[in-house]
Amino acid sequence: MAIVNTCPPFPNFISEPTNISVRRCSTVPYLSNKRPAAVASISCPHIDVDYLESELRARGVTFSGIGDSCVVRMELENGNSANLMLPTGLITSFKAQMWHGRTMELLHTSVSPSPTENAGAGALIQGGLSLSLGCRNPDDGVSWSPNAWALHQVNGNPQDSIEVELISRNEESHAQVIKHIITLGRDLLTSEILVSNSSTASLHLMGSVTCHLAVSTPDATYAVGLEGSDFFIRPPFVADFNIIPREFTKRSNQDPRKFWALNKLFSKSDARKWNVEDDAESLMRDVKEDLEGEEQDNYKHLTQKLSRIYTCAPRDFTIIDRGRRNSVTVRRNGFKELYMFSPGSEHEWYDKYSYICIGHAALLEPLILNAQSEWRGGLQLWNPNS
């Protein structure tokens, strides 16, 4: 199964749900401060999509469906648009106006058949911009990760900017609430996380806001502005929507510790078992650098396989793609670490692996959220090419 965009030559993007055998959503998870009856429970608040469209279409937001999922589309009058899916919260598209007068897809999303064992689950959608966050109470060791999102509220207008707010709550502890706020502006897309801890215990957060930026090929792509940044070479971070080429995964059947998965981040005992040097040698054979170091290149060529966590990096840097003649500035807020993954350039141009993965993260050290407090963090993509 392959889904092809209407704007060649970028064949693996989701950008227009109306071109993917779309049906209307009969219901969609929705919460609104204006409708107190719907706020009573986040587990099953459903409102007919006709009501949503009548209320929100004027704000530049429409709804459609793919299988059991609902696609929320935001569109500004200048042509910028973004799509996100419910209940997964995956952002599958960000189209921005370019200097040549047309829009260009800046996110890379791949659609493929589900694995054989999950054949009844429909298509496997990966890439885009997603949240993989784990929350743990260190006192009792209980962990929780938001994986189902409800639409909370919509603000803004199609002339200036549109803000869609999603919400997820730990059903076992209503003191833990996470909001995912997606903002589409005239030149930017922002994914912001707001974590509220109203309990009497601290909360440890680990994970990443991960973005797959579309490029022609990593061979034509450069990261500008990272000179002097400290980094560690680490295996790729595995999450529900991350795209990782087969040459990285073929060894994982023998040793699952070759990868960092969200449910392993809090396990110090597993971390001690990892032989990081062996992992880096087997997974990064094309990388000849030490396992840690300082970035020496202010114009970093991303042609080789690369998987790094920068622990000291500027809050913003730029990805330049000479093949598509565009650039994207990535800005960080709240998170202290920068995760970067390049699949390397031995793959076809404009193919499934034509992307650079950027994550604003807490993978090496947790973020500690004190009792009765909030934390904000996120990622912003700014388009300087309009």
XYZ file of C-alpha atoms in Angstrom:
386
model
C 0.000 0.000 0.000
C 1.404 3.404 -0.937
C -0.120 6.839 -0.632
C 1.099 9.430 -3.063
C 0.945 13.162 -2.615
C -0.646 15.234 -5.336
C 2.536 17.333 -5.602
C 5.321 15.144 -7.063
C 8.131 14.291 -6.589
C 7.529 13.752 -2.842
C 5.619 10.436 -2.783
C 5.448 9.471 0.884
C 3.835 12.499 2.461
C 0.334 12.870 3.869
C -0.762 16.414 3.133
C -4.275 16.331 1.699
C -6.563 13.847 3.453
C -9.218 14.353 0.799
C -6.941 12.467 -1.602
C -6.746 9.340 0.582
C -10.182 7.713 0.242
C -11.597 9.899 2.990
C -14.892 9.398 4.734
C -16.505 11.805 7.185
C -15.973 11.307 10.907
C -19.253 10.622 12.637
C -17.802 11.618 15.998
C -14.591 13.116 17.281
C -13.168 13.407 20.808
C -13.791 16.980 21.864
C -13.646 18.998 25.047
C -14.390 22.694 25.327
C -14.474 25.120 28.188
C -17.675 26.482 26.661
C -19.464 23.134 27.078
C -19.228 22.040 30.748
C -21.132 18.797 30.130
C -18.376 17.555 27.832
C -15.604 18.229 30.315
C -16.856 15.680 32.835
C -14.901 12.791 31.286
C -12.014 12.661 28.837
C -12.440 8.961 28.089
C -15.553 9.200 25.916
C -16.548 12.801 25.101
C -17.972 12.615 21.554
C -19.704 15.392 19.669
C -21.039 15.117 16.149
C -18.591 16.430 13.570
C -21.301 18.610 11.999
C -21.430 20.615 15.221
C -17.650 20.985 15.234
C -17.488 22.117 11.633
C -20.275 24.659 12.076
C -18.485 26.109 15.097
C -14.857 25.886 13.934
C -14.843 26.186 10.140
C -14.844 29.967 10.449
C -11.649 29.643 12.469
C -9.912 27.746 9.661
C -10.351 24.232 11.085
C -12.054 21.317 9.301
C -12.438 17.585 10.007
C -12.309 14.406 7.919
C -11.599 10.745 8.536
C -9.184 7.990 7.560
C -10.344 4.622 8.870
C -10.898 4.923 12.596
C -8.885 8.129 12.861
C -9.998 11.708 12.525
C -7.869 14.273 10.677
C -7.966 17.851 11.930
C -6.898 20.316 9.255
C -5.781 23.878 9.989
C -5.448 26.313 7.096
C -4.553 30.001 6.929
C -5.603 32.404 4.217
C -1.978 32.770 3.042
C -1.976 29.046 2.101
C -0.100 27.634 5.105
C -1.700 24.443 6.433
C -1.154 21.637 8.924
C -2.851 18.284 9.548
C -2.970 16.287 12.761
C -4.606 12.973 13.582
C -6.809 12.005 16.512
C -6.560 10.199 18.806
C -2.806 9.676 18.200
C -1.907 13.381 18.129
C 0.472 12.783 15.195
C 1.070 15.874 13.033
C 1.355 14.529 9.497
C 1.741 17.705 7.436
C 3.037 21.275 7.554
C 2.830 23.120 4.243
C 4.388 26.578 4.127
C 4.510 29.355 1.552
C 7.818 29.635 -0.304
C 9.652 32.363 -2.160
C 8.471 30.977 -5.523
C 4.811 31.587 -4.608
C 3.776 27.988 -3.935
C 3.603 25.915 -0.767
C 6.079 23.180 0.112
C 5.666 20.207 2.463
C 8.179 20.493 5.307
C 7.310 17.284 7.193
C 8.067 13.766 6.001
C 5.369 11.154 6.645
C 5.471 7.561 5.427
C 2.427 5.313 4.943
C 2.885 1.557 4.509
C 0.935 -1.652 5.123
C 0.732 -2.750 8.730
C 2.924 -5.688 9.800
C 1.393 -9.104 9.080
C 0.537 -9.707 12.715
C -1.438 -6.449 12.728
C -2.952 -6.761 9.287
C -6.381 -5.809 10.542
C -5.129 -2.541 11.978
C -4.944 -0.746 8.625
C -2.038 1.347 7.360
C 1.109 2.050 9.361
C 1.698 5.815 9.524
C 5.125 7.029 10.647
C 7.175 10.194 10.629
C 5.715 13.668 10.868
C 5.889 15.441 14.212
C 4.970 13.485 17.338
C 5.275 13.374 21.105
C 6.841 10.414 22.928
C 6.853 11.312 26.597
C 7.015 9.151 29.705
C 6.040 10.359 33.189
C 7.165 8.572 36.333
C 6.516 9.032 40.030
C 9.898 8.148 41.597
C 8.274 7.325 44.954
C 6.155 4.422 43.727
C 7.883 3.746 40.397
C 4.617 3.988 38.429
C 5.054 5.235 34.853
C 2.529 6.657 32.415
C 2.707 7.822 28.813
C -0.004 9.810 26.990
C -1.048 7.907 23.860
C -4.663 8.995 23.343
C -5.570 12.637 22.827
C -8.863 14.513 22.869
C -9.545 17.870 21.252
C -9.822 20.405 24.075
C -10.273 23.767 22.391
C -9.499 25.799 19.271
C -8.440 29.454 19.200
C -7.368 31.975 16.605
C -8.451 32.819 13.067
C -7.376 31.967 9.504
C -6.001 35.467 8.939
C -3.239 35.343 11.562
C -2.791 32.025 13.410
C -4.722 28.961 14.574
C -4.165 27.134 17.868
C -5.455 23.602 18.478
C -5.163 22.285 22.022
C -5.207 18.549 22.779
C -5.422 17.005 26.232
C -4.539 13.665 27.828
C -4.986 12.642 31.445
C -3.611 9.795 33.523
C -6.784 7.876 34.361
C -5.151 6.379 37.471
C -3.993 9.744 38.762
C -6.019 12.773 37.685
C -3.269 14.916 39.202
C -1.239 14.361 36.002
C -2.530 16.209 32.953
C -0.680 16.856 29.693
C -1.746 19.342 27.049
C -0.341 19.367 23.509
C -0.780 22.785 21.909
C -0.243 22.997 18.130
C -0.029 26.498 16.657
C -0.005 27.247 12.937
C 1.287 30.743 12.130
C 2.051 32.622 8.965
C 5.662 31.390 8.956
C 5.793 28.734 11.655
C 4.438 25.599 13.269
C 4.812 25.149 17.032
C 4.336 21.988 19.083
C 4.218 22.904 22.778
C 3.780 20.557 25.742
C 2.248 21.686 29.038
C 2.549 19.176 31.892
C 0.589 19.847 35.097
C 1.474 18.006 38.299
C -1.072 18.786 41.012
C -0.012 15.841 43.196
C 2.082 16.010 46.356
C 5.005 14.116 44.768
C 7.515 15.111 42.137
C 7.261 13.822 38.553
C 10.115 12.756 36.290
C 9.706 13.301 32.545
C 11.668 11.565 29.791
C 11.187 11.361 26.037
C 11.161 13.643 23.029
C 9.145 15.855 20.722
C 10.350 14.371 17.442
C 10.141 15.925 13.993
C 10.913 14.270 10.642
C 11.950 17.085 8.309
C 11.475 16.354 4.597
C 14.645 16.666 2.510
C 15.618 15.681 -1.037
C 18.359 13.441 0.390
C 20.638 13.722 3.428
C 23.528 14.118 0.975
C 22.199 17.574 0.048
C 21.396 18.567 3.640
C 23.375 20.585 6.187
C 22.876 21.583 9.827
C 24.006 25.161 10.415
C 24.782 26.632 13.817
C 25.855 23.644 15.954
C 29.575 24.410 16.118
C 30.885 24.060 19.671
C 27.977 21.898 20.846
C 28.814 18.894 23.051
C 27.326 15.561 21.940
C 27.126 11.826 22.675
C 26.784 9.165 19.959
C 23.875 6.925 20.904
C 21.665 4.322 19.168
C 18.473 5.612 17.495
C 15.525 6.460 19.730
C 12.587 4.145 19.021
C 9.052 5.481 19.397
C 5.676 4.682 17.852
C 6.076 7.024 14.868
C 9.852 7.181 14.351
C 11.151 5.958 10.980
C 14.338 3.866 11.217
C 15.884 2.114 8.177
C 16.116 -1.672 8.158
C 19.894 -1.748 8.431
C 19.507 -0.242 11.909
C 16.770 -2.658 12.986
C 17.992 -5.998 11.617
C 20.227 -6.590 14.641
C 17.531 -5.649 17.137
C 15.886 -9.094 16.804
C 18.965 -10.549 18.503
C 19.433 -7.834 21.124
C 16.589 -5.410 21.875
C 18.965 -3.265 23.927
C 20.412 -1.948 20.672
C 17.725 0.724 20.760
C 16.401 3.297 23.163
C 12.692 2.775 23.614
C 10.439 4.939 25.733
C 9.674 2.155 28.199
C 13.428 1.610 28.787
C 14.396 5.183 29.606
C 13.551 4.990 33.294
C 15.259 1.634 33.852
C 18.704 2.321 35.275
C 19.414 -1.408 35.551
C 18.872 -1.826 31.803
C 21.012 1.227 31.146
C 23.905 -0.318 33.072
C 23.650 -3.483 30.969
C 23.992 -1.564 27.719
C 27.402 -1.781 26.156
C 27.247 1.625 24.541
C 30.581 1.193 22.788
C 29.463 -2.054 21.101
C 26.115 -0.503 20.170
C 27.732 2.525 18.586
C 30.266 0.387 16.726
C 27.644 -1.935 15.247
C 25.052 0.711 14.434
C 27.335 3.538 13.367
C 29.992 1.799 11.290
C 30.229 4.772 8.973
C 30.859 7.158 11.851
C 34.560 7.427 12.725
C 34.239 9.884 15.607
C 34.582 9.242 19.332
C 31.498 8.289 21.345
C 31.388 11.807 22.704
C 32.848 15.055 21.563
C 32.326 18.620 20.477
C 30.892 19.635 17.116
C 33.674 21.184 15.034
C 31.658 22.026 11.929
C 29.310 24.983 11.786
C 28.043 23.706 8.412
C 27.520 20.033 9.306
C 27.029 17.778 6.289
C 24.412 15.101 7.144
C 25.255 12.646 4.369
C 26.494 9.873 6.695
C 24.498 7.790 9.165
C 24.313 9.779 12.342
C 22.607 9.386 15.708
C 23.544 11.909 18.369
C 22.278 13.605 21.485
C 23.611 17.131 21.899
C 23.760 18.150 25.559
C 24.922 21.700 24.915
C 23.418 23.217 21.787
C 21.913 26.581 20.818
C 18.180 27.064 21.181
C 17.830 27.406 17.429
C 19.719 26.162 14.386
C 18.935 25.756 10.684
C 18.584 22.771 8.360
C 19.433 23.653 4.742
C 18.438 21.390 1.854
C 20.200 22.310 -1.382
C 18.175 19.764 -3.352
C 14.842 21.457 -2.625
C 16.385 24.941 -2.240
C 14.803 25.613 1.117
C 15.713 25.848 4.784
C 13.953 25.375 8.124
C 14.969 26.922 11.445
C 14.316 24.627 14.429
C 13.810 26.280 17.816
C 13.850 24.578 21.227
C 11.988 25.511 24.394
C 12.092 23.849 27.831
C 14.043 20.725 26.816
C 17.796 20.679 27.466
C 18.871 18.058 24.909
C 18.832 17.933 21.122
C 18.451 14.555 19.382
C 19.502 14.291 15.728
C 19.271 11.269 13.454
C 20.237 10.961 9.797
C 19.486 7.676 7.939
C 22.375 8.332 5.567
C 22.454 8.959 1.829
C 22.590 5.482 0.287
C 18.794 5.555 -0.169
C 16.872 6.926 -3.147
C 16.148 10.634 -3.409
C 12.649 11.769 -2.372
C 12.029 8.315 -0.893
C 10.919 6.873 2.451
C 14.265 7.728 4.030
C 14.585 11.244 2.649
C 14.388 13.008 5.988
C 16.372 14.323 8.938
C 14.987 13.511 12.383
C 15.200 16.282 14.986
C 14.063 15.806 18.581
C 13.954 18.182 21.516
C 14.446 15.707 24.250
C 15.160 14.424 27.738
C 16.823 11.098 26.893
C 19.993 11.157 28.995
C 18.638 12.933 32.065
C 15.008 13.298 33.213
C 13.259 16.610 33.633
C 12.060 16.906 37.235
C 8.679 18.512 37.772
C 8.076 19.415 41.406
C 4.754 18.864 43.157
C 2.061 21.469 42.515
C 3.852 22.880 39.473
C 3.768 23.054 35.678
C 6.362 22.657 32.947
C 6.356 23.862 29.341
C 8.534 22.677 26.515
C 8.370 22.127 22.813
C 9.621 22.560 19.284
C 9.060 25.252 16.681
C 9.627 25.080 12.929
C 10.158 28.495 11.349
C 10.059 28.955 7.592
C 12.360 31.819 6.480
C 11.647 31.272 2.781
C 8.310 33.044 2.286
